[in-house]
Amino acid sequence: MESSRRLFIKKAALAGAGIVVSRTGFSAKSYNRIIGSNDRVRVGVVGFSDRHKGTHMPCFMQHYKELNFDIVAVSDIWKKRREEGVSAWKDKMGHDIVACRNNEEMYDKKLVDAVFVATADFQHATHAAEAVKAGCDAYVEKPFAETMEDNRMALKTIKASDRIVQIGSQRRSGENYKAAADFIQSGKFGPVTMVELSWNVNQPGRWRRPAQIAQLKEEDTDWKRFLLNRPYENFDARKYLEFRLFWPYSSGLPGQWMSHQIDTVHWFTGLQHPRSVVANGGIYAWKDGRKNWDTITAAFDYGPLNDASTGFQVVFSSRMHNGDENPSELYYSNGGELNLITNMVSPKGGLIGKAASAMGMQPNLLPEVTLSSPEKIIASANTGADKLTSAHIRNWMECIRSRQQPHAPVEAGYNHSIATIMTNAAVHTGLKVTFDEATQEVMAGGKVFKY
């Protein structure tokens, strides 16, 4: 009786999802692709990193009981982190956690239905593709990819699957950002004429890991597996742990911070990537052996690819030696501005009557509008979970249940990666960089950019 009841429920769920069930039943493969509300979703951790421990873990803990999820395995190639991950999750979940020396081991054991991917920046695309090939849904941290080869490969792999992949662009799950997107897309704002993005801190230790470097020994990890498809070089604990400071393991500021903000440009305007970018970067303050810049400014041209007469500029600037980490996103139109620090639309800078009448034009001044309460990426003092990421992880979990597309599907990651790769190319080459639609390549000085 219980077996018949479960079969009826699963068939009803399939029918509700628009899948026809024959009188003779359906395959085990079809069964496995539908996760019923009564089935526990088994989640694995790909990389027990600071990002996972500090953000994914507390956010997951807010939702897992209600949505019937569980953490069952941790994969990390560094023995110390693997053991720490198993211990931490065992303490949280109240049961044993399987320790896996690498991702293949975890997938071969058929342990998990879904994974968090929080490894080094340059590994995200490869690890996302591995996950979906293993039949798993995935929450994948940004930047999605640091080279176009990885970007194209992962997009193709994920699009060929039926897996739910959420890119870690958590602004897409913020109510204030949704309200801003609706306001711009409704036409009430008018055509976007300029966007100014900035992200500034004063932190000499940002992305540094000196204490962990002293603990990392080559024999306790798998250096060749860490490198993936990057050129071989001798073991370097700094590049392993402080990868955000070293190309080609990360682009640093573009991949870490600009990827968040440029994604809102794509989302709000419907444009997939810049037409071109010029950029400069340098190491002006923190001369600690890093190779990636502590200061950068990039100027983008955005607009329709088939109409160069219309469009707008986007400027992104970031510095690590002066700032309060209060990221700024300002959108301008002829009638005023949309400020995503205050989440206010105002007539500031709009076309006033005197200037308009001098040219026989009508004034253009937006009304003052509060879109919603600002939501910042600030962790709760009680849980460590920030509101945006918590909502984003919940959206991913809900979509695993519903099999609907999440707020930040793979295309969002692919497109923000185009912009970050173009920026990286512009700084490295000193050239104006464009994107070739036909070949899906980043072009610098008429040549394909290669690291």
Short mmCIF file of C-alpha atoms in Angstrom, two decimals:
data_model
loop_
_atom_site.label_atom_id
_atom_site.label_comp_id
_atom_site.label_asym_id
_atom_site.label_seq_id
_atom_site.Cartn_x
_atom_site.Cartn_y
_atom_site.Cartn_z
CA MET A 1 0.00 0.00 0.00
CA GLU A 2 2.79 2.42 0.94
CA SER A 3 4.62 1.58 -2.30
CA SER A 4 1.46 2.20 -4.35
CA ARG A 5 0.86 5.51 -2.59
CA ARG A 6 4.42 6.70 -3.30
CA LEU A 7 4.11 5.65 -6.95
CA PHE A 8 0.84 7.58 -7.30
CA ILE A 9 2.39 10.72 -5.76
CA LYS A 10 5.42 10.56 -8.05
CA LYS A 11 3.29 10.03 -11.13
CA ALA A 12 1.09 12.97 -10.13
CA ALA A 13 4.18 15.13 -9.68
CA LEU A 14 5.43 14.13 -13.11
CA ALA A 15 2.09 14.87 -14.71
CA GLY A 16 1.98 18.24 -12.99
CA ALA A 17 5.40 18.99 -14.43
CA GLY A 18 4.06 18.33 -17.92
CA ILE A 19 5.69 14.93 -18.33
CA VAL A 20 3.51 12.20 -19.80
CA VAL A 21 3.59 8.94 -17.86
CA SER A 22 2.73 5.84 -19.84
CA ARG A 23 0.46 3.07 -18.53
CA THR A 24 3.50 0.84 -18.31
CA GLY A 25 5.42 3.29 -16.10
CA PHE A 26 8.59 5.27 -16.73
CA SER A 27 12.31 4.77 -16.56
CA ALA A 28 14.51 4.94 -13.51
CA LYS A 29 16.32 7.81 -15.24
CA SER A 30 13.10 9.82 -15.38
CA TYR A 31 12.36 8.95 -11.77
CA ASN A 32 15.74 10.20 -10.63
CA ARG A 33 15.27 13.59 -12.27
CA ILE A 34 12.21 14.41 -10.19
CA ILE A 35 12.88 15.05 -6.51
CA GLY A 36 9.64 14.76 -4.57
CA SER A 37 8.81 16.99 -1.63
CA ASN A 38 9.16 14.01 0.71
CA ASP A 39 12.62 13.05 -0.55
CA ARG A 40 15.66 14.40 1.21
CA VAL A 41 18.08 16.23 -1.09
CA ARG A 42 21.63 15.11 -0.37
CA VAL A 43 24.13 17.95 -0.76
CA GLY A 44 27.90 17.75 -1.07
CA VAL A 45 30.55 20.41 -0.58
CA VAL A 46 33.11 20.98 -3.34
CA GLY A 47 35.82 22.94 -1.55
CA PHE A 48 35.53 23.65 2.18
CA SER A 49 36.80 27.19 1.65
CA ASP A 50 36.42 30.34 3.72
CA ARG A 51 33.54 31.36 1.44
CA HIS A 52 31.71 28.11 2.05
CA LYS A 53 32.36 28.04 5.78
CA GLY A 54 31.59 31.72 6.37
CA THR A 55 28.59 32.17 4.07
CA HIS A 56 27.14 29.02 2.49
CA MET A 57 27.04 27.14 5.77
CA PRO A 58 25.04 29.68 7.83
CA CYS A 59 22.71 30.43 4.90
CA PHE A 60 22.01 26.74 4.30
CA MET A 61 21.29 26.25 7.99
CA GLN A 62 18.46 28.78 7.78
CA HIS A 63 16.52 26.73 5.23
CA TYR A 64 17.55 23.07 5.17
CA LYS A 65 14.99 21.71 7.66
CA GLU A 66 12.02 23.40 6.03
CA LEU A 67 13.06 22.30 2.54
CA ASN A 68 14.28 18.83 3.59
CA PHE A 69 17.92 19.14 2.53
CA ASP A 70 20.97 17.56 4.11
CA ILE A 71 24.76 17.83 3.90
CA VAL A 72 26.28 14.38 3.48
CA ALA A 73 29.79 14.75 2.01
CA VAL A 74 32.77 17.10 1.82
CA SER A 75 35.28 16.98 -1.03
CA ASP A 76 38.52 18.89 -0.58
CA ILE A 77 41.97 17.97 -1.86
CA TRP A 78 43.70 19.53 1.17
CA LYS A 79 43.61 17.05 4.06
CA LYS A 80 43.32 19.78 6.72
CA ARG A 81 40.31 21.48 5.14
CA ARG A 82 38.68 18.18 4.35
CA GLU A 83 38.89 17.14 7.99
CA GLU A 84 37.72 20.56 9.17
CA GLY A 85 34.77 20.40 6.80
CA VAL A 86 33.70 16.96 7.95
CA SER A 87 33.95 18.01 11.58
CA ALA A 88 32.09 21.29 11.09
CA TRP A 89 29.22 19.76 9.13
CA LYS A 90 28.95 16.77 11.46
CA ASP A 91 28.52 19.22 14.32
CA LYS A 92 25.83 21.13 12.40
CA MET A 93 23.89 18.17 10.99
CA GLY A 94 24.24 15.73 13.89
CA HIS A 95 25.36 12.78 11.78
CA ASP A 96 28.48 11.45 10.08
CA ILE A 97 29.76 13.19 6.94
CA VAL A 98 31.66 11.33 4.22
CA ALA A 99 35.15 12.69 3.56
CA CYS A 100 36.21 12.60 -0.11
CA ARG A 101 39.74 13.25 -1.30
CA ASN A 102 38.47 14.67 -4.58
CA ASN A 103 35.31 15.25 -6.56
CA GLU A 104 35.56 12.05 -8.60
CA GLU A 105 35.52 10.03 -5.41
CA MET A 106 32.37 11.78 -4.23
CA TYR A 107 30.57 11.41 -7.55
CA ASP A 108 31.66 7.81 -8.10
CA LYS A 109 30.14 6.85 -4.76
CA LYS A 110 26.78 8.35 -5.84
CA LEU A 111 26.59 10.22 -2.56
CA VAL A 112 24.98 13.49 -3.57
CA ASP A 113 22.14 15.05 -5.56
CA ALA A 114 23.48 18.61 -5.43
CA VAL A 115 26.69 20.46 -4.54
CA PHE A 116 28.05 23.79 -3.40
CA VAL A 117 31.06 24.81 -5.53
CA ALA A 118 33.33 27.19 -3.62
CA THR A 119 36.81 26.45 -4.89
CA ALA A 120 39.43 28.78 -6.41
CA ASP A 121 38.15 31.30 -8.97
CA PHE A 122 39.69 29.61 -12.00
CA GLN A 123 38.21 26.23 -10.98
CA HIS A 124 34.53 27.20 -10.80
CA ALA A 125 33.64 26.50 -14.42
CA THR A 126 35.36 23.10 -14.48
CA HIS A 127 33.83 22.04 -11.18
CA ALA A 128 30.38 23.17 -12.32
CA ALA A 129 30.70 21.08 -15.48
CA GLU A 130 31.88 18.08 -13.45
CA ALA A 131 28.86 18.38 -11.19
CA VAL A 132 26.24 18.37 -13.93
CA LYS A 133 28.00 15.54 -15.75
CA ALA A 134 27.62 13.57 -12.51
CA GLY A 135 23.89 14.37 -12.54
CA CYS A 136 24.05 16.95 -9.76
CA ASP A 137 22.47 20.37 -9.37
CA ALA A 138 24.98 23.04 -8.33
CA TYR A 139 25.35 26.36 -6.58
CA VAL A 140 28.46 27.84 -8.22
CA GLU A 141 30.38 30.77 -6.83
CA LYS A 142 31.41 33.69 -9.01
CA PRO A 143 33.31 34.46 -11.10
CA PHE A 144 31.91 31.68 -13.23
CA ALA A 145 35.01 31.54 -15.45
CA GLU A 146 38.32 33.36 -15.92
CA THR A 147 39.01 32.30 -19.53
CA MET A 148 36.71 32.00 -22.53
CA GLU A 149 37.77 28.38 -23.07
CA ASP A 150 36.46 27.46 -19.63
CA ASN A 151 33.44 29.74 -20.05
CA ARG A 152 32.32 28.16 -23.32
CA MET A 153 32.95 24.61 -22.13
CA ALA A 154 30.93 25.01 -18.94
CA LEU A 155 28.05 26.81 -20.66
CA LYS A 156 27.78 24.08 -23.29
CA THR A 157 27.92 21.31 -20.69
CA ILE A 158 25.32 22.84 -18.42
CA LYS A 159 22.94 23.81 -21.24
CA ALA A 160 23.06 20.23 -22.52
CA SER A 161 21.87 18.98 -19.12
CA ASP A 162 18.65 19.35 -17.16
CA ARG A 163 20.43 20.34 -13.95
CA ILE A 164 19.59 23.37 -11.80
CA VAL A 165 22.66 25.64 -11.67
CA GLN A 166 22.58 28.86 -9.66
CA ILE A 167 25.48 31.29 -10.14
CA GLY A 168 26.47 33.08 -6.93
CA SER A 169 25.33 36.51 -8.13
CA GLN A 170 23.18 37.06 -5.07
CA ARG A 171 22.00 40.56 -6.02
CA ARG A 172 19.48 38.80 -8.26
CA SER A 173 17.68 37.55 -5.16
CA GLY A 174 17.53 40.94 -3.43
CA GLU A 175 14.13 42.62 -3.30
CA ASN A 176 15.67 46.07 -3.76
CA TYR A 177 17.55 44.92 -6.87
CA LYS A 178 14.40 43.28 -8.24
CA ALA A 179 12.54 46.57 -7.70
CA ALA A 180 15.31 48.50 -9.49
CA ALA A 181 15.22 46.06 -12.40
CA ASP A 182 11.43 46.41 -12.67
CA PHE A 183 11.61 50.21 -12.59
CA ILE A 184 14.23 50.42 -15.35
CA GLN A 185 12.66 47.71 -17.49
CA SER A 186 9.20 49.35 -17.21
CA GLY A 187 10.51 52.40 -19.08
CA LYS A 188 9.75 54.76 -16.19
CA PHE A 189 13.45 55.56 -15.75
CA GLY A 190 14.03 56.38 -19.40
CA PRO A 191 17.01 55.13 -21.40
CA VAL A 192 20.09 54.46 -19.28
CA THR A 193 22.77 57.01 -20.23
CA MET A 194 25.55 56.17 -17.75
CA VAL A 195 26.37 53.72 -14.95
CA GLU A 196 29.01 54.28 -12.25
CA LEU A 197 30.14 51.30 -10.19
CA SER A 198 32.68 51.31 -7.38
CA TRP A 199 33.87 48.97 -4.64
CA ASN A 200 36.55 50.32 -2.28
CA VAL A 201 38.17 48.95 0.87
CA ASN A 202 41.20 49.71 3.01
CA GLN A 203 42.43 46.22 3.82
CA PRO A 204 46.06 45.19 3.34
CA GLY A 205 45.08 41.69 4.46
CA ARG A 206 42.13 41.21 2.10
CA TRP A 207 42.54 37.82 0.39
CA ARG A 208 45.73 37.13 2.37
CA ARG A 209 46.05 33.86 4.33
CA PRO A 210 49.46 33.97 6.10
CA ALA A 211 48.48 31.68 8.97
CA GLN A 212 47.09 28.99 6.65
CA ILE A 213 50.08 29.23 4.31
CA ALA A 214 52.32 28.15 7.18
CA GLN A 215 50.13 25.06 7.64
CA LEU A 216 49.88 23.95 4.01
CA LYS A 217 52.35 21.25 2.92
CA GLU A 218 52.52 19.88 -0.59
CA GLU A 219 52.23 16.29 0.63
CA ASP A 220 48.89 17.11 2.27
CA THR A 221 47.18 18.19 -0.93
CA ASP A 222 47.10 17.41 -4.65
CA TRP A 223 48.91 20.26 -6.42
CA LYS A 224 48.45 18.86 -9.93
CA ARG A 225 44.73 18.46 -9.37
CA PHE A 226 44.60 22.03 -8.04
CA LEU A 227 46.18 23.39 -11.25
CA LEU A 228 43.58 21.73 -13.50
CA ASN A 229 44.20 23.17 -16.99
CA ARG A 230 46.61 25.93 -15.95
CA PRO A 231 50.29 25.67 -16.98
CA TYR A 232 52.32 23.57 -14.58
CA GLU A 233 54.50 25.35 -12.05
CA ASN A 234 56.12 24.22 -8.84
CA PHE A 235 54.05 24.07 -5.66
CA ASP A 236 53.34 27.50 -4.19
CA ALA A 237 51.27 27.72 -1.00
CA ARG A 238 50.54 31.42 -1.59
CA LYS A 239 49.02 30.78 -5.00
CA TYR A 240 47.03 27.87 -3.59
CA LEU A 241 45.51 29.87 -0.71
CA GLU A 242 45.85 33.47 -1.90
CA PHE A 243 44.82 32.70 -5.46
CA ARG A 244 42.84 35.95 -5.79
CA LEU A 245 46.13 37.83 -5.82
CA PHE A 246 47.70 35.83 -8.66
CA TRP A 247 46.82 35.53 -12.33
CA PRO A 248 46.03 33.06 -13.99
CA TYR A 249 44.30 31.67 -10.89
CA SER A 250 42.11 34.76 -10.55
CA SER A 251 41.65 38.16 -12.14
CA GLY A 252 41.29 39.66 -8.65
CA LEU A 253 39.18 42.80 -8.53
CA PRO A 254 37.25 42.22 -11.80
CA GLY A 255 36.36 38.63 -10.99
CA GLN A 256 35.66 39.12 -7.31
CA TRP A 257 33.78 42.41 -7.16
CA MET A 258 33.08 43.76 -10.63
CA SER A 259 31.38 40.49 -11.58
CA HIS A 260 28.63 41.24 -9.03
CA GLN A 261 28.02 44.79 -10.17
CA ILE A 262 28.36 44.32 -13.92
CA ASP A 263 25.80 41.53 -13.66
CA THR A 264 23.19 44.08 -12.59
CA VAL A 265 23.91 46.06 -15.79
CA HIS A 266 23.19 42.97 -17.88
CA TRP A 267 20.08 42.12 -15.86
CA PHE A 268 18.57 45.61 -15.79
CA THR A 269 19.21 46.44 -19.46
CA GLY A 270 18.93 43.04 -21.14
CA LEU A 271 22.35 43.49 -22.76
CA GLN A 272 24.57 40.44 -22.57
CA HIS A 273 28.03 41.97 -22.52
CA PRO A 274 30.02 45.13 -23.35
CA ARG A 275 30.77 46.18 -26.90
CA SER A 276 34.25 47.26 -25.78
CA VAL A 277 36.37 48.12 -22.74
CA VAL A 278 39.57 49.99 -21.93
CA ALA A 279 41.14 49.66 -18.49
CA ASN A 280 44.16 50.39 -16.32
CA GLY A 281 45.30 48.73 -13.12
CA GLY A 282 48.29 48.86 -10.85
CA ILE A 283 49.78 47.79 -7.52
CA TYR A 284 50.16 51.14 -5.80
CA ALA A 285 49.90 50.40 -2.08
CA TRP A 286 50.21 46.75 -1.05
CA LYS A 287 53.58 45.62 -2.41
CA ASP A 288 53.51 42.17 -0.84
CA GLY A 289 54.41 40.04 -3.85
CA ARG A 290 50.92 39.95 -5.33
CA LYS A 291 50.54 40.04 -9.12
CA ASN A 292 46.93 41.23 -9.34
CA TRP A 293 46.18 44.93 -8.96
CA ASP A 294 45.13 46.76 -5.80
CA THR A 295 43.59 49.52 -7.96
CA ILE A 296 41.66 49.36 -11.22
CA THR A 297 39.49 51.56 -13.43
CA ALA A 298 37.59 50.21 -16.45
CA ALA A 299 35.42 52.10 -18.95
CA PHE A 300 32.90 50.07 -20.94
CA ASP A 301 30.79 50.83 -23.99
CA TYR A 302 27.38 49.11 -23.86
CA GLY A 303 24.59 49.11 -26.40
CA PRO A 304 23.01 47.18 -29.29
CA LEU A 305 25.62 45.40 -31.39
CA ASN A 306 23.85 46.46 -34.59
CA ASP A 307 23.48 50.15 -33.72
CA ALA A 308 26.56 52.03 -32.56
CA SER A 309 24.60 55.31 -32.48
CA THR A 310 22.86 54.35 -29.24
CA GLY A 311 24.15 53.04 -25.94
CA PHE A 312 25.82 54.21 -22.74
CA GLN A 313 29.05 53.96 -20.77
CA VAL A 314 29.74 52.00 -17.60
CA VAL A 315 32.70 52.90 -15.37
CA PHE A 316 33.93 50.48 -12.72
CA SER A 317 36.60 51.52 -10.24
CA SER A 318 38.01 49.73 -7.24
CA ARG A 319 40.82 50.32 -4.78
CA MET A 320 42.02 48.31 -1.80
CA HIS A 321 43.87 51.08 0.08
CA ASN A 322 41.10 53.58 0.90
CA GLY A 323 37.43 52.83 1.40
CA ASP A 324 34.70 51.57 3.70
CA GLU A 325 33.39 48.61 1.64
CA ASN A 326 30.09 50.25 0.83
CA PRO A 327 29.76 49.31 -2.85
CA SER A 328 28.17 51.99 -5.01
CA GLU A 329 25.91 51.43 -8.02
CA LEU A 330 24.52 54.56 -9.66
CA TYR A 331 22.35 54.47 -12.79
CA TYR A 332 21.72 57.69 -14.71
CA SER A 333 19.13 58.76 -17.24
CA ASN A 334 18.34 62.19 -18.69
CA GLY A 335 15.69 62.56 -15.99
CA GLY A 336 17.71 61.71 -12.89
CA GLU A 337 19.41 58.83 -11.09
CA LEU A 338 18.75 55.48 -9.48
CA ASN A 339 20.97 55.05 -6.44
CA LEU A 340 21.43 51.47 -5.22
CA ILE A 341 23.09 52.58 -1.99
CA THR A 342 19.90 54.33 -0.87
CA ASN A 343 17.65 52.49 -3.34
CA MET A 344 16.06 55.80 -4.27
CA VAL A 345 15.06 57.16 -7.65
CA SER A 346 15.43 60.94 -7.72
CA PRO A 347 15.50 63.86 -10.21
CA LYS A 348 19.11 64.60 -9.23
CA GLY A 349 21.02 65.66 -12.35
CA GLY A 350 17.88 65.59 -14.52
CA LEU A 351 17.09 68.12 -17.24
CA ILE A 352 15.78 71.24 -15.46
CA GLY A 353 13.42 73.78 -16.95
CA LYS A 354 15.95 76.57 -17.59
CA ALA A 355 18.38 74.35 -19.51
CA ALA A 356 15.53 72.70 -21.42
CA SER A 357 13.74 75.92 -22.43
CA ALA A 358 16.96 77.45 -23.76
CA MET A 359 16.92 74.75 -26.41
CA GLY A 360 13.16 74.66 -26.93
CA MET A 361 12.82 71.41 -25.01
CA GLN A 362 10.66 70.23 -22.14
CA PRO A 363 12.21 69.58 -18.71
CA ASN A 364 12.73 65.94 -17.77
CA LEU A 365 12.75 65.29 -14.03
CA LEU A 366 12.01 61.93 -12.45
CA PRO A 367 9.79 61.82 -9.37
CA GLU A 368 11.32 60.79 -6.06
CA VAL A 369 10.57 57.12 -5.53
CA THR A 370 11.63 54.70 -2.81
CA LEU A 371 11.82 51.32 -4.49
CA SER A 372 12.26 49.16 -1.36
CA SER A 373 14.43 48.89 1.70
CA PRO A 374 18.12 48.63 0.79
CA GLU A 375 19.61 45.18 1.26
CA LYS A 376 23.32 45.01 1.88
CA ILE A 377 25.70 42.10 1.88
CA ILE A 378 26.27 42.29 5.61
CA ALA A 379 26.39 39.15 7.68
CA SER A 380 24.07 38.68 10.64
CA ALA A 381 25.90 38.94 13.94
CA ASN A 382 24.00 35.89 15.18
CA THR A 383 24.36 33.49 12.25
CA GLY A 384 26.99 34.85 9.84
CA ALA A 385 24.42 34.66 7.04
CA ASP A 386 23.84 37.74 4.88
CA LYS A 387 20.33 38.47 3.66
CA LEU A 388 21.06 38.48 -0.07
CA THR A 389 23.02 35.22 -0.12
CA SER A 390 20.53 33.51 2.18
CA ALA A 391 17.70 34.40 -0.21
CA HIS A 392 19.81 33.29 -3.18
CA ILE A 393 20.66 29.91 -1.69
CA ARG A 394 17.03 29.40 -0.74
CA ASN A 395 15.99 30.19 -4.33
CA TRP A 396 18.41 27.51 -5.56
CA MET A 397 17.03 24.98 -3.08
CA GLU A 398 13.44 25.78 -4.04
CA CYS A 399 14.30 25.44 -7.74
CA ILE A 400 15.82 22.02 -7.12
CA ARG A 401 12.36 21.07 -5.86
CA SER A 402 10.34 22.81 -8.58
CA ARG A 403 12.82 22.26 -11.46
CA GLN A 404 12.28 25.89 -12.46
CA GLN A 405 15.12 28.19 -13.55
CA PRO A 406 16.79 29.99 -10.63
CA HIS A 407 17.32 33.74 -10.37
CA ALA A 408 20.91 33.55 -11.70
CA PRO A 409 21.09 30.77 -14.31
CA VAL A 410 24.25 29.78 -16.13
CA GLU A 411 23.80 32.51 -18.76
CA ALA A 412 24.26 35.14 -16.04
CA GLY A 413 27.62 33.61 -15.17
CA TYR A 414 28.65 33.27 -18.80
CA ASN A 415 27.88 36.93 -19.49
CA HIS A 416 29.52 38.41 -16.39
CA SER A 417 32.58 36.31 -17.22
CA ILE A 418 32.79 37.85 -20.70
CA ALA A 419 32.93 41.29 -19.06
CA THR A 420 35.55 40.29 -16.47
CA ILE A 421 37.72 38.51 -19.04
CA MET A 422 37.53 41.56 -21.32
CA THR A 423 38.59 43.80 -18.43
CA ASN A 424 41.47 41.53 -17.50
CA ALA A 425 42.60 41.49 -21.13
CA ALA A 426 42.43 45.28 -21.36
CA VAL A 427 44.66 45.79 -18.33
CA HIS A 428 47.15 43.10 -19.31
CA THR A 429 47.52 44.26 -22.90
CA GLY A 430 46.89 48.01 -22.61
CA LEU A 431 44.59 47.71 -25.63
CA LYS A 432 40.95 48.38 -26.36
CA VAL A 433 39.21 45.03 -26.06
CA THR A 434 36.13 43.82 -27.92
CA PHE A 435 34.10 40.63 -28.13
CA ASP A 436 33.69 38.57 -31.30
CA GLU A 437 30.13 37.27 -31.43
CA ALA A 438 30.87 34.73 -34.15
CA THR A 439 33.73 33.00 -32.36
CA GLN A 440 32.74 33.94 -28.79
CA GLU A 441 36.29 35.15 -28.19
CA VAL A 442 37.72 38.16 -26.38
CA MET A 443 39.78 40.20 -28.84
CA ALA A 444 42.65 42.55 -27.95
CA GLY A 445 44.27 44.41 -30.83
CA GLY A 446 42.59 42.11 -33.34
CA LYS A 447 44.00 38.98 -31.66
CA VAL A 448 42.39 36.43 -29.39
CA PHE A 449 43.38 37.13 -25.79
CA LYS A 450 45.23 34.23 -24.18
CA TYR A 451 46.70 34.18 -20.68
#
